[in-house]
């Protein structure tokens, strides 16, 4: 699975299978806004066909959910 993304992000803490709260430098998103990263961990995605893939180094950026 290669998404081509520099970072994988989600605003939803509940999606993480593992999670560590840490302070990071803000991440710059597509509209050039700098957003605070609240933590890092892994997320399990369900792919078409029902298989799953665990993505590590997922960033939690809560403001993206607003």
XYZ file of C-alpha atoms in Angstrom:
66
model
C 0.000 0.000 0.000
C 1.602 3.267 -1.148
C -0.615 6.313 -0.682
C 2.047 8.791 -1.766
C 1.359 10.882 1.357
C 4.181 12.468 3.348
C 2.219 11.836 6.544
C -0.892 9.888 7.406
C -3.210 11.864 9.682
C -6.596 11.514 11.354
C -8.472 13.786 13.754
C -10.066 10.811 15.495
C -8.194 9.406 18.493
C -10.637 6.484 18.576
C -9.198 5.118 15.296
C -5.807 4.323 16.845
C -4.894 0.751 17.800
C -1.801 2.055 19.607
C -1.211 5.662 20.634
C 1.418 7.778 22.353
C 0.688 11.377 23.286
C 3.680 13.595 22.465
C 4.494 17.147 21.468
C 5.597 17.590 17.871
C 6.283 20.468 15.536
C 3.038 21.434 13.746
C 2.291 19.760 10.422
C 1.492 21.836 7.326
C -1.637 20.556 5.524
C -2.846 21.093 1.953
C -4.289 24.568 2.519
C -0.947 25.726 4.032
C -2.440 25.766 7.549
C -0.115 24.608 10.343
C -1.895 22.200 12.697
C -0.887 20.840 16.107
C -0.061 17.140 16.323
C -1.346 15.642 19.584
C 0.098 12.145 19.295
C 1.346 9.306 17.122
C 0.453 5.655 16.734
C -0.862 2.991 14.401
C -4.228 2.713 12.660
C -5.730 -0.392 11.077
C -7.510 0.266 7.781
C -10.073 -1.991 6.149
C -9.334 -2.269 2.432
C -11.730 -3.080 -0.405
C -12.424 -6.797 -0.257
C -12.320 -6.832 3.534
C -8.601 -7.300 4.176
C -6.892 -5.044 6.708
C -3.610 -3.137 6.727
C -1.923 -1.635 9.771
C -0.308 1.751 9.114
C 2.336 2.838 11.616
C 3.407 6.415 12.332
C -0.117 7.825 11.962
C -0.452 11.353 13.386
C -3.405 12.548 15.474
C -4.358 16.097 14.364
C -7.669 16.884 16.099
C -8.330 20.226 14.397
C -8.832 18.452 11.061
C -12.127 17.100 12.404
C -13.632 20.604 12.645
